[in-house]
Amino acid sequence: MQILDGKSCSEQIRQEIADQVSQLKSEGRRPPHLAAILVGNDGASETYVANKVKDCQQVGFESSLIRFDNSVSEEELLTKIAELNADEAVDGFIVQLPLPGHIDEHKVTVSIDPRKDVDGFCPENVGNLCLGLPTFVSATPNGIMELLARYDIETEGKHCVVLGRSNIVGTPMAILMSRNSKPGNSTVTLAHSRTANLKALCAEADILVAAIGKPEFVSADMVKPGAVVIDVGITRLADESRTSGFRLVGDVQFDSVAEKAAWITPVPGGVGPMTRASLLQNTLKAYLRN
Ligand code: NAP
């Protein structure tokens, strides 16, 4: 088994971006600018957004964090989005999800200018993805494709099973793997909670992408010998032996599956850091397009 090391791969990508940004600055141009809107005080969202701001600083991007209380009205939020859409100094922005229940997430997503939608969630960008047109691809599937590319993993003609059909991970992942591209050209099965014979299906996969959010769901008997296993899942499990009080667990039983797989992503240190690097790549792309 060999590790698909998302941590070191993402560090390489960050370095490449940082070099490009210093080149831009040395030419007298302003750096790319990513803005993030955070509503409320959800612990996980706070961490994700803080990491995004830190990532921007590390590669030399400008960043802005716009915070609202949980009580913010939908109208106020949409007004801020309209301002960011019009602000020429902002290349891309994200609205951290989930949002409080009184705000319609779909309404928020569709109000973001597709040219600044670096999360790749708005319908125009998802449509472009389906058509194989230039677009912003959602950060997690984009990061996985980058990881497969950088490790030169053969995907053509392979059977790829994607577990989970969410709009931000499973579905775009299935589209990307089935596209006529490299990586890509796989024959894809998109599985979900209603899929019959899931174990047997997974055991036929040359490439298995687990994105369901069920800790250690994928056991060794669900994995074909020599498979490539991508573990997207991240669940915090209580662990009093850690100072943080928790440990991160993926959707895959790492130790036993690693014995059978040819390649596997660890959790943490696999897909997570690639997702973070992908957002930076999308922001740079938005900047260069503008
Ligand atoms: P989600 O929106 O909750 O979707 C989960 C998907 O898994 C659904 O399609 C669901 O099927 C399917 N599913 C649930 N239980 C299943 C089962 N027992 N068998 C087969 N399919 C099942 O989740 P998500 O946003 O895609 O995230 C998935 C996981 O990835 C989470 O742990 C999340 O934290 C993690 N994640 C990690 C990163 C990263 O950077 N590493 C980024 C994003 C997400 P139905 O559609 O039938 O309900």
XYZ file of C-alpha atoms and ligand atoms in Angstrom, residues 48 140 163-170 191-194 198 210-214 217 231-235 251 271-273 275-276, ligand 1:
80
model
C -13.031 26.132 8.501
C -13.195 18.779 -2.526
C -20.240 6.493 -2.264
C -22.447 9.491 -1.533
C -24.319 11.800 -3.922
C -24.135 15.214 -2.256
C -24.068 18.310 -4.460
C -20.690 19.398 -3.123
C -18.764 16.104 -3.139
C -20.271 12.880 -4.519
C -24.003 4.936 -4.884
C -26.108 6.272 -2.012
C -28.233 5.205 0.928
C -30.792 3.464 -1.316
C -23.588 -1.884 -1.669
C -16.123 7.255 0.164
C -18.041 10.466 0.935
C -20.913 9.598 3.242
C -19.944 10.919 6.678
C -20.318 7.541 8.413
C -18.213 2.489 7.261
C -11.548 8.701 2.008
C -13.440 12.000 2.027
C -15.256 11.508 5.320
C -14.328 13.561 8.359
C -16.123 12.888 11.619
C -15.431 6.827 6.280
C -8.479 14.945 1.089
C -8.824 17.738 3.719
C -5.625 19.660 2.871
C -9.717 20.812 -0.399
C -8.073 23.811 1.252
P -23.927 14.675 2.889
O -24.412 15.888 2.181
O -24.472 14.332 4.222
O -24.177 13.423 1.916
C -23.937 12.131 2.353
C -24.229 11.171 1.226
O -23.902 9.860 1.710
C -25.678 11.136 0.779
O -25.737 11.063 -0.629
C -26.229 9.869 1.419
O -27.195 9.201 0.647
C -24.988 8.991 1.452
N -25.070 7.997 2.522
C -25.320 8.215 3.831
N -25.318 7.052 4.517
C -25.080 6.075 3.598
C -24.978 4.677 3.668
N -25.085 4.025 4.839
N -24.730 3.998 2.542
C -24.595 4.646 1.351
N -24.688 5.980 1.224
C -24.926 6.691 2.333
O -22.346 14.688 3.070
P -21.162 15.451 2.308
O -21.285 16.908 2.514
O -21.016 14.924 0.917
O -19.925 14.942 3.181
C -19.620 13.581 3.314
C -18.464 13.431 4.275
O -17.330 14.082 3.722
C -18.672 14.062 5.641
O -17.974 13.310 6.607
C -18.011 15.412 5.510
O -17.574 15.931 6.748
C -16.852 15.052 4.648
N -16.302 16.160 3.863
C -14.962 16.265 3.869
C -14.370 17.241 3.134
C -12.885 17.338 3.124
O -12.342 18.357 2.780
N -12.190 16.268 3.461
C -15.141 18.132 2.393
C -16.520 17.976 2.378
C -17.102 16.965 3.121
P -28.665 9.811 0.355
O -28.446 10.859 -0.687
O -29.416 8.641 -0.152
O -29.162 10.356 1.640
